[in-house]
Coordinates of N, CA and C in Angstrom, one line a residue:
X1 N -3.6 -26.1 43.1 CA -2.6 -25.8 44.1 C -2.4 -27.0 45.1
X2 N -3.5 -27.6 45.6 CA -3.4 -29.2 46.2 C -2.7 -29.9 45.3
X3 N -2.6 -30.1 44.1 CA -1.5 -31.0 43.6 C -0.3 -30.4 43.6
X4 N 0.2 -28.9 43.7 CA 1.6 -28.8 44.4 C 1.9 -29.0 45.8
X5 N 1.5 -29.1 46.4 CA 1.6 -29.1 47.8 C 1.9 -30.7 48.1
X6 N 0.6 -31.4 47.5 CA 1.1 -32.8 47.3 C 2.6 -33.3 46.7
X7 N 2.8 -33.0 46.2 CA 4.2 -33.5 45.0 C 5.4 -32.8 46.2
X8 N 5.1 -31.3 46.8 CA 6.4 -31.0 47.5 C 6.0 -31.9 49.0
X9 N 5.0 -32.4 49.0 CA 4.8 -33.5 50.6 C 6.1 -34.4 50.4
X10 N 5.7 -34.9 49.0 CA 6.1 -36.4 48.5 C 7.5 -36.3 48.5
X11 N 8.3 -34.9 47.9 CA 9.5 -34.9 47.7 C 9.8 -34.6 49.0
X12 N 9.5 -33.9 49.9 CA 9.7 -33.6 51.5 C 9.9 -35.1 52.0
X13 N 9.0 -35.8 51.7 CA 9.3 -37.5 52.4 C 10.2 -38.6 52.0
X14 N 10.2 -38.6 50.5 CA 11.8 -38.7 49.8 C 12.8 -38.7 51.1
X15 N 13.0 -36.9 50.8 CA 14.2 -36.5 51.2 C 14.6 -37.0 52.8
X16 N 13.7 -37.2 53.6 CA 13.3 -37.6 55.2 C 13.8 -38.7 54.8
X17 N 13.2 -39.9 54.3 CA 13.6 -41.0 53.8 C 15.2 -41.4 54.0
X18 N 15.5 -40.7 52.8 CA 17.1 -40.6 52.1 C 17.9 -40.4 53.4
X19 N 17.5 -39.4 54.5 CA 18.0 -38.6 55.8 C 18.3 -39.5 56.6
X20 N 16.7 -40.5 56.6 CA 16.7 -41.6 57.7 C 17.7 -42.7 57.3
X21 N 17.9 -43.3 56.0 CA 18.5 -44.1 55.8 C 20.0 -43.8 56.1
X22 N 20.3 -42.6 55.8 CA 21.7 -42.2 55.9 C 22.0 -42.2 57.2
X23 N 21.3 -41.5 58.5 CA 21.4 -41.5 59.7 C 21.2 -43.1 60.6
X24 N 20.3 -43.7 59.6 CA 19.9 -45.1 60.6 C 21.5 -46.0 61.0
X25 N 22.3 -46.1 60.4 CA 24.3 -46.9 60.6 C 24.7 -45.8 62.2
X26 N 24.0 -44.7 61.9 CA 25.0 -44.1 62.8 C 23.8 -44.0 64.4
X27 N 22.7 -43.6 63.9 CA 22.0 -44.0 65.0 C 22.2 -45.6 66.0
X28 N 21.8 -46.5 65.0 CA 22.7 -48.0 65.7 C 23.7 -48.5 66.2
X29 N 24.9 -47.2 65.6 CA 26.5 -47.2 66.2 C 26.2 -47.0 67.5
X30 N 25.7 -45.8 67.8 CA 25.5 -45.2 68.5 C 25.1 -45.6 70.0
X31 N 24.1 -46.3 69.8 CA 23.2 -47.3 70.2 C 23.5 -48.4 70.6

């Protein structure tokens, strides 16, 4: 069970990732 929890951390941080990158243009517009 620790190795699913791990793998859904990993894909949770991916996704954060992908989030941040996408938001980081508009955060600096912004800014």
């Amino acid at each position: 069970m620790p190795a699913f929890a791990e793998a859904l951390s990993a894909i949770e941080l991916q996704a954060l990732v992908q989030a941040g990158k996408r938001l980081a243009p508009t955060l600096t517009a912004a800014a």
